[in-house]
Tab-separated table of N, CA, C and O in Angstrom:
chain	number	residue	atom	x	y	z
A	1459	UNK	N	13.130	-14.512	1.647
A	1459	UNK	CA	11.788	-13.978	1.810
A	1459	UNK	C	10.994	-14.149	0.519
A	1459	UNK	O	11.543	-14.369	-0.537
A	1460	UNK	N	9.700	-13.966	0.636
A	1460	UNK	CA	8.843	-14.204	-0.517
A	1460	UNK	C	8.456	-12.923	-1.247
A	1460	UNK	O	7.521	-12.912	-2.011
A	1461	UNK	N	9.189	-11.834	-1.052
A	1461	UNK	CA	8.843	-10.576	-1.702
A	1461	UNK	C	9.029	-10.642	-3.214
A	1461	UNK	O	8.514	-9.815	-3.933
A	1462	UNK	N	9.760	-11.654	-3.715
A	1462	UNK	CA	9.936	-11.764	-5.155
A	1462	UNK	C	8.617	-12.038	-5.870
A	1462	UNK	O	8.522	-11.894	-7.079
A	1463	UNK	N	7.566	-12.410	-5.150
A	1463	UNK	CA	6.267	-12.664	-5.755
A	1463	UNK	C	5.507	-11.376	-6.057
A	1463	UNK	O	4.553	-11.383	-6.814
A	1464	UNK	N	5.909	-10.287	-5.449
A	1464	UNK	CA	5.243	-9.001	-5.647
A	1464	UNK	C	6.003	-8.164	-6.668
A	1464	UNK	O	7.205	-8.308	-6.838
A	1465	UNK	N	5.287	-7.258	-7.317
A	1465	UNK	CA	5.914	-6.318	-8.240
A	1465	UNK	C	6.838	-5.397	-7.463
A	1465	UNK	O	6.454	-4.857	-6.421
A	1466	UNK	N	8.057	-5.206	-7.961
A	1466	UNK	CA	9.017	-4.309	-7.327
A	1466	UNK	C	9.261	-3.141	-8.271
A	1466	UNK	O	9.616	-3.331	-9.433
A	1467	UNK	N	9.050	-1.935	-7.769
A	1467	UNK	CA	9.220	-0.708	-8.547
A	1467	UNK	C	10.438	0.039	-8.035
A	1467	UNK	O	10.642	0.143	-6.822
A	1468	UNK	N	11.235	0.583	-8.953
A	1468	UNK	CA	12.433	1.321	-8.537
A	1468	UNK	C	12.520	2.709	-9.164
A	1468	UNK	O	13.370	3.491	-8.784
A	1469	UNK	N	11.626	2.998	-10.126
A	1469	UNK	CA	11.670	4.280	-10.826
A	1469	UNK	C	10.371	5.032	-10.630
A	1469	UNK	O	9.295	4.444	-10.544
A	1470	UNK	N	10.479	6.356	-10.602
A	1470	UNK	CA	9.305	7.208	-10.434
A	1470	UNK	C	8.266	6.942	-11.524
A	1470	UNK	O	7.069	6.897	-11.249
A	1471	UNK	N	8.710	6.728	-12.752
A	1471	UNK	CA	7.785	6.473	-13.856
A	1471	UNK	C	6.979	5.200	-13.606
A	1471	UNK	O	5.800	5.135	-13.959
A	1472	UNK	N	7.609	4.185	-13.018
A	1472	UNK	CA	6.912	2.934	-12.715
A	1472	UNK	C	5.845	3.159	-11.647
A	1472	UNK	O	4.737	2.628	-11.744
A	1473	UNK	N	6.185	3.954	-10.636
A	1473	UNK	CA	5.232	4.263	-9.567
A	1473	UNK	C	4.067	5.057	-10.133
A	1473	UNK	O	2.899	4.747	-9.867
A	1474	UNK	N	4.367	6.084	-10.937
A	1474	UNK	CA	3.299	6.880	-11.560
A	1474	UNK	C	2.372	6.000	-12.396
A	1474	UNK	O	1.143	6.134	-12.337
A	1475	UNK	N	2.945	5.084	-13.170
A	1475	UNK	CA	2.151	4.232	-14.059
A	1475	UNK	C	1.238	3.300	-13.267
A	1475	UNK	O	0.059	3.149	-13.606
A	1476	UNK	N	1.742	2.667	-12.208
A	1476	UNK	CA	0.903	1.735	-11.460
A	1476	UNK	C	-0.214	2.473	-10.727
A	1476	UNK	O	-1.328	1.977	-10.628
A	1477	UNK	N	0.075	3.670	-10.232
A	1477	UNK	CA	-0.963	4.471	-9.575
A	1477	UNK	C	-2.042	4.842	-10.592
A	1477	UNK	O	-3.237	4.696	-10.340
A	1478	UNK	N	-1.627	5.302	-11.742
A	1478	UNK	CA	-2.557	5.723	-12.794
A	1478	UNK	C	-3.367	4.550	-13.358
A	1478	UNK	O	-4.550	4.683	-13.649
A	1479	UNK	N	-2.739	3.388	-13.479
A	1479	UNK	CA	-3.360	2.271	-14.183
A	1479	UNK	C	-4.140	1.300	-13.294
A	1479	UNK	O	-4.815	0.419	-13.821
A	1480	UNK	N	-4.057	1.430	-11.993
A	1480	UNK	CA	-4.811	0.538	-11.102
A	1480	UNK	C	-6.203	1.126	-10.900
A	1480	UNK	O	-6.370	2.140	-10.234
A	1481	UNK	N	-7.203	0.482	-11.492
A	1481	UNK	CA	-8.575	0.989	-11.494
A	1481	UNK	C	-9.469	0.022	-10.726
A	1481	UNK	O	-9.363	-1.189	-10.879
A	1482	UNK	N	-10.372	0.582	-9.924
A	1482	UNK	CA	-11.375	-0.167	-9.166
A	1482	UNK	C	-10.782	-1.166	-8.178
A	1482	UNK	O	-11.421	-2.160	-7.832
A	1483	UNK	N	-9.560	-0.923	-7.752
A	1483	UNK	CA	-8.916	-1.707	-6.696
A	1483	UNK	C	-8.127	-0.752	-5.822
A	1483	UNK	O	-7.657	0.291	-6.280
A	1484	UNK	N	-7.968	-1.132	-4.580
A	1484	UNK	CA	-7.050	-0.408	-3.707
A	1484	UNK	C	-5.640	-0.767	-4.152
A	1484	UNK	O	-5.345	-1.932	-4.422
A	1485	UNK	N	-4.779	0.220	-4.274
A	1485	UNK	CA	-3.375	-0.019	-4.564
A	1485	UNK	C	-2.594	0.203	-3.280
A	1485	UNK	O	-2.683	1.271	-2.668
A	1486	UNK	N	-1.857	-0.801	-2.869
A	1486	UNK	CA	-1.053	-0.737	-1.651
A	1486	UNK	C	0.407	-0.695	-2.079
A	1486	UNK	O	0.899	-1.621	-2.724
A	1487	UNK	N	1.093	0.390	-1.742
A	1487	UNK	CA	2.510	0.522	-2.067
A	1487	UNK	C	3.325	0.548	-0.786
A	1487	UNK	O	3.084	1.371	0.089
A	1488	UNK	N	4.296	-0.368	-0.690
A	1488	UNK	CA	5.236	-0.362	0.439
A	1488	UNK	C	6.494	0.365	-0.018
A	1488	UNK	O	7.174	-0.048	-0.932
A	1489	UNK	N	6.782	1.500	0.600
A	1489	UNK	CA	7.992	2.253	0.313
A	1489	UNK	C	9.056	1.871	1.327
A	1489	UNK	O	8.784	1.830	2.532
A	1490	UNK	N	10.243	1.601	0.854
A	1490	UNK	CA	11.337	1.241	1.757
A	1490	UNK	C	12.483	0.621	0.979
A	1490	UNK	O	12.615	0.823	-0.225
A	1491	UNK	N	13.311	-0.158	1.697
A	1491	UNK	CA	14.470	-0.804	1.088
A	1491	UNK	C	14.395	-2.306	1.289
A	1491	UNK	O	14.117	-2.782	2.395
A	1492	UNK	N	14.676	-3.054	0.254
A	1492	UNK	CA	14.658	-4.510	0.346
A	1492	UNK	C	15.712	-5.027	1.321
A	1492	UNK	O	15.604	-6.132	1.828
A	1493	UNK	N	16.721	-4.228	1.618
A	1493	UNK	CA	17.782	-4.653	2.529
A	1493	UNK	C	17.442	-4.403	3.998
A	1493	UNK	O	18.155	-4.872	4.883
A	1494	UNK	N	16.371	-3.688	4.267
A	1494	UNK	CA	15.990	-3.366	5.644
A	1494	UNK	C	15.243	-4.540	6.271
A	1494	UNK	O	14.283	-5.048	5.683
A	1495	UNK	N	15.637	-4.987	7.475
A	1495	UNK	CA	14.974	-6.145	8.099
A	1495	UNK	C	13.480	-5.937	8.361
A	1495	UNK	O	12.687	-6.869	8.219
A	1496	UNK	N	13.071	-4.725	8.728
A	1496	UNK	CA	11.650	-4.458	8.976
A	1496	UNK	C	10.879	-4.508	7.659
A	1496	UNK	O	9.772	-5.053	7.593
A	1497	UNK	N	11.469	-3.989	6.587
A	1497	UNK	CA	10.820	-4.067	5.272
A	1497	UNK	C	10.701	-5.521	4.826
A	1497	UNK	O	9.668	-5.909	4.267
A	1498	UNK	N	11.715	-6.323	5.090
A	1498	UNK	CA	11.661	-7.738	4.715
A	1498	UNK	C	10.527	-8.453	5.438
A	1498	UNK	O	9.811	-9.260	4.847
A	1499	UNK	N	10.353	-8.133	6.713
A	1499	UNK	CA	9.273	-8.746	7.493
A	1499	UNK	C	7.922	-8.311	6.931
A	1499	UNK	O	7.024	-9.119	6.740
A	1500	UNK	N	7.780	-7.021	6.614
A	1500	UNK	CA	6.541	-6.509	6.028
A	1500	UNK	C	6.307	-7.108	4.643
A	1500	UNK	O	5.187	-7.499	4.308
A	1501	UNK	N	7.354	-7.206	3.841
A	1501	UNK	CA	7.233	-7.796	2.508
A	1501	UNK	C	6.704	-9.222	2.587
A	1501	UNK	O	5.891	-9.641	1.761
A	1502	UNK	N	7.163	-9.965	3.572
A	1502	UNK	CA	6.697	-11.338	3.753
A	1502	UNK	C	5.194	-11.365	4.043
A	1502	UNK	O	4.455	-12.149	3.457
A	1503	UNK	N	4.743	-10.479	4.921
A	1503	UNK	CA	3.309	-10.403	5.244
A	1503	UNK	C	2.506	-9.965	4.028
A	1503	UNK	O	1.457	-10.537	3.717
A	1504	UNK	N	2.991	-8.962	3.309
A	1504	UNK	CA	2.276	-8.482	2.126
A	1504	UNK	C	2.181	-9.562	1.056
A	1504	UNK	O	1.128	-9.751	0.447
A	1505	UNK	N	3.267	-10.277	0.825
A	1505	UNK	CA	3.233	-11.311	-0.217
A	1505	UNK	C	2.335	-12.472	0.184
A	1505	UNK	O	1.648	-13.048	-0.662
A	1506	UNK	N	2.296	-12.813	1.465
A	1506	UNK	CA	1.404	-13.877	1.929
A	1506	UNK	C	-0.063	-13.451	1.854
A	1506	UNK	O	-0.946	-14.287	1.727
A	1507	UNK	N	-0.319	-12.151	1.929
A	1507	UNK	CA	-1.690	-11.630	1.916
A	1507	UNK	C	-2.182	-11.276	0.520
A	1507	UNK	O	-3.391	-11.166	0.302
A	1508	UNK	N	-1.284	-11.084	-0.414
A	1508	UNK	CA	-1.638	-10.552	-1.735
A	1508	UNK	C	-2.710	-11.383	-2.435
A	1508	UNK	O	-3.629	-10.828	-3.044
A	1509	UNK	N	-2.626	-12.674	-2.344
A	1509	UNK	CA	-3.624	-13.518	-3.021
A	1509	UNK	C	-5.006	-13.342	-2.394
A	1509	UNK	O	-6.011	-13.277	-3.101
A	1510	UNK	N	-5.054	-13.253	-1.074
A	1510	UNK	CA	-6.344	-13.130	-0.384
A	1510	UNK	C	-7.042	-11.808	-0.664
A	1510	UNK	O	-8.264	-11.737	-0.618
A	1511	UNK	N	-6.280	-10.764	-0.923
A	1511	UNK	CA	-6.885	-9.453	-1.179
A	1511	UNK	C	-6.929	-9.120	-2.676
A	1511	UNK	O	-7.353	-8.033	-3.047
A	1512	UNK	N	-6.527	-10.050	-3.527
A	1512	UNK	CA	-6.351	-9.761	-4.949
A	1512	UNK	C	-7.633	-9.347	-5.672
A	1512	UNK	O	-7.563	-8.687	-6.701
A	1513	UNK	N	-8.804	-9.702	-5.152
A	1513	UNK	CA	-10.050	-9.297	-5.810
A	1513	UNK	C	-10.339	-7.818	-5.619
A	1513	UNK	O	-11.050	-7.216	-6.416
A	1514	UNK	N	-9.790	-7.219	-4.560
A	1514	UNK	CA	-10.084	-5.824	-4.283
A	1514	UNK	C	-8.850	-4.965	-4.031
A	1514	UNK	O	-8.972	-3.768	-3.789
A	1515	UNK	N	-7.653	-5.544	-4.104
A	1515	UNK	CA	-6.436	-4.768	-3.863
A	1515	UNK	C	-5.261	-5.347	-4.644
A	1515	UNK	O	-5.188	-6.553	-4.880
A	1516	UNK	N	-4.349	-4.465	-5.033
A	1516	UNK	CA	-3.075	-4.839	-5.644
A	1516	UNK	C	-1.969	-4.341	-4.732
A	1516	UNK	O	-2.080	-3.257	-4.151
A	1517	UNK	N	-0.918	-5.121	-4.622
A	1517	UNK	CA	0.191	-4.786	-3.728
A	1517	UNK	C	1.477	-4.724	-4.539
A	1517	UNK	O	1.743	-5.595	-5.366
A	1518	UNK	N	2.277	-3.677	-4.307
A	1518	UNK	CA	3.576	-3.550	-4.967
A	1518	UNK	C	4.579	-2.973	-3.976
A	1518	UNK	O	4.204	-2.302	-3.003
A	1519	UNK	N	5.836	-3.232	-4.239
A	1519	UNK	CA	6.926	-2.744	-3.388
A	1519	UNK	C	7.679	-1.655	-4.130
A	1519	UNK	O	7.989	-1.813	-5.315
A	1520	UNK	N	7.975	-0.555	-3.442
A	1520	UNK	CA	8.746	0.535	-4.031
A	1520	UNK	C	10.048	0.613	-3.248
A	1520	UNK	O	10.054	0.979	-2.071
A	1521	UNK	N	11.143	0.220	-3.903
A	1521	UNK	CA	12.445	0.205	-3.241
A	1521	UNK	C	13.170	1.520	-3.466
A	1521	UNK	O	13.781	1.745	-4.511
A	1522	UNK	N	13.057	2.402	-2.474
A	1522	UNK	CA	13.735	3.694	-2.491
A	1522	UNK	C	14.103	4.063	-1.067
A	1522	UNK	O	13.614	3.471	-0.105
A	1523	UNK	N	14.984	5.037	-0.917
A	1523	UNK	CA	15.327	5.555	0.399
A	1523	UNK	C	14.329	6.633	0.786
A	1523	UNK	O	14.123	7.591	0.037
A	1524	UNK	N	13.692	6.453	1.932
A	1524	UNK	CA	12.758	7.446	2.463
A	1524	UNK	C	13.025	7.610	3.953
A	1524	UNK	O	13.746	6.811	4.558
A	1525	UNK	N	12.413	8.600	4.556
A	1525	UNK	CA	12.639	8.897	5.965
A	1525	UNK	C	12.053	7.838	6.879
A	1525	UNK	O	12.728	7.339	7.767
A	1526	UNK	N	10.796	7.485	6.692
A	1526	UNK	CA	10.131	6.511	7.553
A	1526	UNK	C	10.065	5.165	6.847
A	1526	UNK	O	9.333	5.013	5.874
A	1527	UNK	N	10.839	4.227	7.337
A	1527	UNK	CA	10.897	2.898	6.723
A	1527	UNK	C	10.291	1.899	7.684
A	1527	UNK	O	10.700	1.840	8.835
A	1528	UNK	N	9.404	1.051	7.243
A	1528	UNK	CA	8.712	1.120	5.955
A	1528	UNK	C	7.531	2.066	6.040
A	1528	UNK	O	7.046	2.356	7.124
A	1529	UNK	N	7.071	2.533	4.918
A	1529	UNK	CA	5.844	3.316	4.829
A	1529	UNK	C	4.929	2.642	3.818
A	1529	UNK	O	5.352	2.342	2.710
A	1530	UNK	N	3.691	2.411	4.219
A	1530	UNK	CA	2.708	1.798	3.337
A	1530	UNK	C	1.670	2.858	2.997
A	1530	UNK	O	1.105	3.481	3.883
A	1531	UNK	N	1.460	3.059	1.693
A	1531	UNK	CA	0.567	4.107	1.205
A	1531	UNK	C	-0.538	3.441	0.388
A	1531	UNK	O	-0.293	2.481	-0.335
A	1532	UNK	N	-1.755	3.973	0.502
A	1532	UNK	CA	-2.923	3.398	-0.155
A	1532	UNK	C	-3.484	4.374	-1.182
A	1532	UNK	O	-3.597	5.577	-0.908
A	1533	UNK	N	-3.858	3.852	-2.362
A	1533	UNK	CA	-4.470	4.647	-3.429
A	1533	UNK	C	-5.730	3.942	-3.903
A	1533	UNK	O	-5.858	2.726	-3.778
A	1534	UNK	N	-6.660	4.715	-4.468
A	1534	UNK	CA	-7.816	4.144	-5.144
A	1534	UNK	C	-8.129	5.015	-6.344
A	1534	UNK	O	-8.363	6.219	-6.198
A	1535	UNK	N	-8.122	4.417	-7.539
A	1535	UNK	CA	-8.369	5.140	-8.789
A	1535	UNK	C	-7.528	6.411	-8.888
A	1535	UNK	O	-8.024	7.487	-9.200
A	1536	UNK	N	-6.234	6.273	-8.612
A	1536	UNK	CA	-5.242	7.354	-8.691
A	1536	UNK	C	-5.426	8.437	-7.631
A	1536	UNK	O	-4.841	9.505	-7.725
A	1537	UNK	N	-6.232	8.175	-6.619
A	1537	UNK	CA	-6.381	9.098	-5.504
A	1537	UNK	C	-5.671	8.544	-4.287
A	1537	UNK	O	-5.855	7.377	-3.928
A	1538	UNK	N	-4.882	9.389	-3.661
A	1538	UNK	CA	-4.169	9.021	-2.451
A	1538	UNK	C	-5.162	9.002	-1.295
A	1538	UNK	O	-5.799	10.011	-1.014
A	1539	UNK	N	-5.301	7.865	-0.666
A	1539	UNK	CA	-6.267	7.731	0.418
A	1539	UNK	C	-5.647	8.210	1.722
A	1539	UNK	O	-4.586	7.760	2.112
A	1540	UNK	N	-6.343	9.126	2.382
A	1540	UNK	CA	-5.931	9.561	3.719
A	1540	UNK	C	-6.728	8.758	4.725
A	1540	UNK	O	-7.940	8.639	4.613
A	1541	UNK	N	-6.022	8.200	5.700
A	1541	UNK	CA	-6.666	7.363	6.697
A	1541	UNK	C	-6.178	7.749	8.081
A	1541	UNK	O	-5.016	8.072	8.263
A	1542	UNK	N	-7.072	7.677	9.033
A	1542	UNK	CA	-6.720	8.013	10.406
A	1542	UNK	C	-6.278	6.741	11.124
A	1542	UNK	O	-7.094	5.894	11.477
A	1543	UNK	N	-4.981	6.621	11.331
A	1543	UNK	CA	-4.420	5.478	12.042
A	1543	UNK	C	-4.055	5.854	13.472
A	1543	UNK	O	-3.299	5.147	14.121
A	1544	UNK	N	-4.558	6.981	13.956
A	1544	UNK	CA	-4.264	7.415	15.308
A	1544	UNK	C	-2.940	8.155	15.425
A	1544	UNK	O	-2.413	8.333	16.507
A	1545	UNK	N	-2.391	8.592	14.285
A	1545	UNK	CA	-1.149	9.360	14.297
A	1545	UNK	C	-1.418	10.723	13.658
A	1545	UNK	O	-2.460	10.935	13.049
A	1546	UNK	N	-0.467	11.615	13.777
A	1546	UNK	CA	-0.622	12.953	13.199
A	1546	UNK	C	-0.584	12.919	11.669
A	1546	UNK	O	-1.166	13.758	11.006
A	1547	UNK	N	0.099	11.939	11.100
A	1547	UNK	CA	0.234	11.827	9.652
A	1547	UNK	C	-0.819	10.859	9.123
A	1547	UNK	O	-0.773	9.666	9.392
A	1548	UNK	N	-1.770	11.370	8.360
A	1548	UNK	CA	-2.859	10.552	7.822
A	1548	UNK	C	-2.587	10.079	6.396
A	1548	UNK	O	-3.480	9.612	5.714
A	1549	UNK	N	-1.341	10.200	5.927
A	1549	UNK	CA	-1.034	9.869	4.541
A	1549	UNK	C	-0.424	8.490	4.361
A	1549	UNK	O	-0.359	7.987	3.242
A	1550	UNK	N	0.066	7.874	5.449
A	1550	UNK	CA	0.732	6.583	5.302
A	1550	UNK	C	0.696	5.798	6.598
A	1550	UNK	O	0.493	6.344	7.671
A	1551	UNK	N	0.886	4.512	6.453
A	1551	UNK	CA	1.054	3.604	7.585
A	1551	UNK	C	2.555	3.459	7.739
A	1551	UNK	O	3.222	2.859	6.903
A	1552	UNK	N	3.142	4.041	8.792
A	1552	UNK	CA	4.602	4.122	8.912
A	1552	UNK	C	5.175	3.080	9.871
A	1552	UNK	O	6.206	3.315	10.493
A	1553	UNK	N	4.537	1.940	9.958
A	1553	UNK	CA	5.062	0.822	10.746
A	1553	UNK	C	4.780	-0.461	9.975
A	1553	UNK	O	4.006	-0.476	9.037
A	1554	UNK	N	5.397	-1.546	10.407
A	1554	UNK	CA	5.148	-2.836	9.768
A	1554	UNK	C	3.913	-3.478	10.380
A	1554	UNK	O	3.636	-3.303	11.562
A	1555	UNK	N	3.177	-4.192	9.565
A	1555	UNK	CA	2.097	-5.026	10.087
A	1555	UNK	C	2.758	-6.242	10.722
A	1555	UNK	O	3.731	-6.774	10.189
A	1556	UNK	N	2.231	-6.689	11.857
A	1556	UNK	CA	2.855	-7.813	12.553
A	1556	UNK	C	2.281	-9.160	12.137
A	1556	UNK	O	2.949	-10.179	12.256
A	1557	UNK	N	1.046	-9.144	11.654
A	1557	UNK	CA	0.398	-10.389	11.219
A	1557	UNK	C	-0.299	-10.152	9.895
A	1557	UNK	O	-0.727	-9.034	9.587
A	1558	UNK	N	-0.432	-11.224	9.145
A	1558	UNK	CA	-1.109	-11.162	7.859
A	1558	UNK	C	-2.528	-10.618	8.018
A	1558	UNK	O	-2.975	-9.766	7.246
A	1559	UNK	N	-3.242	-11.075	9.034
A	1559	UNK	CA	-4.629	-10.660	9.231
A	1559	UNK	C	-4.744	-9.174	9.544
A	1559	UNK	O	-5.727	-8.532	9.161
A	1560	UNK	N	-3.736	-8.594	10.202
A	1560	UNK	CA	-3.746	-7.149	10.476
A	1560	UNK	C	-3.802	-6.359	9.168
A	1560	UNK	O	-4.571	-5.407	9.030
A	1561	UNK	N	-2.980	-6.756	8.212
A	1561	UNK	CA	-2.971	-6.082	6.914
A	1561	UNK	C	-4.298	-6.275	6.184
A	1561	UNK	O	-4.886	-5.315	5.676
A	1562	UNK	N	-4.785	-7.501	6.143
A	1562	UNK	CA	-6.053	-7.787	5.465
A	1562	UNK	C	-7.187	-6.980	6.083
A	1562	UNK	O	-8.016	-6.402	5.372
A	1563	UNK	N	-7.226	-6.876	7.406
A	1563	UNK	CA	-8.272	-6.110	8.084
A	1563	UNK	C	-8.238	-4.642	7.685
A	1563	UNK	O	-9.284	-4.035	7.439
A	1564	UNK	N	-7.053	-4.049	7.616
A	1564	UNK	CA	-6.945	-2.636	7.236
A	1564	UNK	C	-7.456	-2.430	5.818
A	1564	UNK	O	-8.230	-1.509	5.557
A	1565	UNK	N	-7.077	-3.295	4.895
A	1565	UNK	CA	-7.534	-3.146	3.510
A	1565	UNK	C	-9.044	-3.349	3.422
A	1565	UNK	O	-9.747	-2.576	2.775
A	1566	UNK	N	-9.574	-4.357	4.097
A	1566	UNK	CA	-11.010	-4.630	4.037
A	1566	UNK	C	-11.844	-3.511	4.642
A	1566	UNK	O	-12.907	-3.183	4.129
A	1567	UNK	N	-11.375	-2.903	5.700
A	1567	UNK	CA	-12.124	-1.822	6.352
A	1567	UNK	C	-12.307	-0.649	5.404
A	1567	UNK	O	-13.343	-0.002	5.394
A	1568	UNK	N	-11.313	-0.392	4.554
A	1568	UNK	CA	-11.383	0.767	3.682
A	1568	UNK	C	-11.984	0.468	2.316
A	1568	UNK	O	-12.284	1.384	1.566
A	1569	UNK	N	-12.187	-0.801	1.970
A	1569	UNK	CA	-12.786	-1.067	0.665
A	1569	UNK	C	-14.218	-1.573	0.781
A	1569	UNK	O	-14.976	-1.468	-0.154
A	1570	UNK	N	-14.587	-2.128	1.919
A	1570	UNK	CA	-15.916	-2.713	2.073
A	1570	UNK	C	-17.050	-1.694	1.947
A	1570	UNK	O	-18.023	-1.946	1.257
A	1571	UNK	N	-16.976	-0.530	2.613
A	1571	UNK	CA	-18.112	0.392	2.549
A	1571	UNK	C	-18.329	0.966	1.149
A	1571	UNK	O	-17.594	1.826	0.709
A	1572	UNK	N	-19.305	0.430	0.462
A	1572	UNK	CA	-19.770	0.946	-0.831
A	1572	UNK	C	-18.650	1.135	-1.841
A	1572	UNK	O	-18.578	2.141	-2.532
A	1573	UNK	N	-17.762	0.175	-1.922
A	1573	UNK	CA	-16.661	0.237	-2.894
A	1573	UNK	C	-15.924	1.559	-2.821
A	1573	UNK	O	-15.658	2.197	-3.829
A	1574	UNK	N	-15.640	2.013	-1.615
A	1574	UNK	CA	-14.830	3.199	-1.352
A	1574	UNK	C	-15.510	4.516	-1.698
A	1574	UNK	O	-14.848	5.496	-1.959
A	1575	UNK	N	-16.827	4.562	-1.674
A	1575	UNK	CA	-17.499	5.833	-1.920
A	1575	UNK	C	-17.380	6.772	-0.722
A	1575	UNK	O	-17.594	7.964	-0.857
A	1576	UNK	N	-17.053	6.242	0.447
A	1576	UNK	CA	-17.017	7.050	1.655
A	1576	UNK	C	-15.643	7.595	2.006
A	1576	UNK	O	-15.515	8.347	2.959
A	1577	UNK	N	-14.580	7.217	1.279
A	1577	UNK	CA	-13.255	7.639	1.712
A	1577	UNK	C	-12.985	9.091	1.353
A	1577	UNK	O	-13.530	9.638	0.415
A	1578	UNK	N	-12.098	9.702	2.129
A	1578	UNK	CA	-11.632	11.054	1.835
A	1578	UNK	C	-10.288	10.909	1.145
A	1578	UNK	O	-9.409	10.213	1.623
A	1579	UNK	N	-10.139	11.547	0.021
A	1579	UNK	CA	-8.911	11.386	-0.746
A	1579	UNK	C	-8.401	12.735	-1.224
A	1579	UNK	O	-9.137	13.693	-1.282
A	1580	UNK	N	-7.133	12.749	-1.530
A	1580	UNK	CA	-6.565	13.911	-2.186
A	1580	UNK	C	-6.092	13.442	-3.550
A	1580	UNK	O	-5.675	12.310	-3.724
A	1581	UNK	N	-6.180	14.290	-4.509
A	1581	UNK	CA	-5.798	13.918	-5.859
A	1581	UNK	C	-4.300	13.648	-5.922
A	1581	UNK	O	-3.493	14.373	-5.341
A	1582	UNK	N	-3.933	12.599	-6.621
A	1582	UNK	CA	-2.528	12.297	-6.850
A	1582	UNK	C	-2.014	13.264	-7.904
A	1582	UNK	O	-2.565	13.364	-8.990
A	1583	UNK	N	-0.976	13.969	-7.586
A	1583	UNK	CA	-0.424	14.944	-8.503
A	1583	UNK	C	0.898	14.407	-9.029
A	1583	UNK	O	1.803	14.095	-8.261
A	1584	UNK	N	1.007	14.275	-10.318
A	1584	UNK	CA	2.216	13.788	-10.937
A	1584	UNK	C	3.234	14.927	-10.990
A	1584	UNK	O	3.104	15.834	-11.796
A	1585	UNK	N	4.209	14.871	-10.107
A	1585	UNK	CA	5.207	15.954	-10.027
A	1585	UNK	C	6.362	15.721	-10.967
A	1585	UNK	O	6.808	14.680	-11.191
């Protein structure tokens, strides 16, 4: 798979740093395991899309064990973006994107309106 082209984070400090340091771009973090087949499929889509969204988004992989694999979480200027994907949980995208364009469309929908002045966010708290 082509996930080696994306930044891979394995430590909490690395995740905190990328969230804090990504300014004026959407930060897309895929949480999951590199050994999971669904994560591998998502990683392939994310890596193929990363160049196309690079002007307005950064993509990184977080390899950890979590309950919902894969989970894709979005941040902007260290704020966790809450989005309504038609599920009860508005904090993450808990399924894989099936096509590259699906991922690009989701990122573009949330960054196009006035450089994210309209989004509802909760502050990222460094625990």
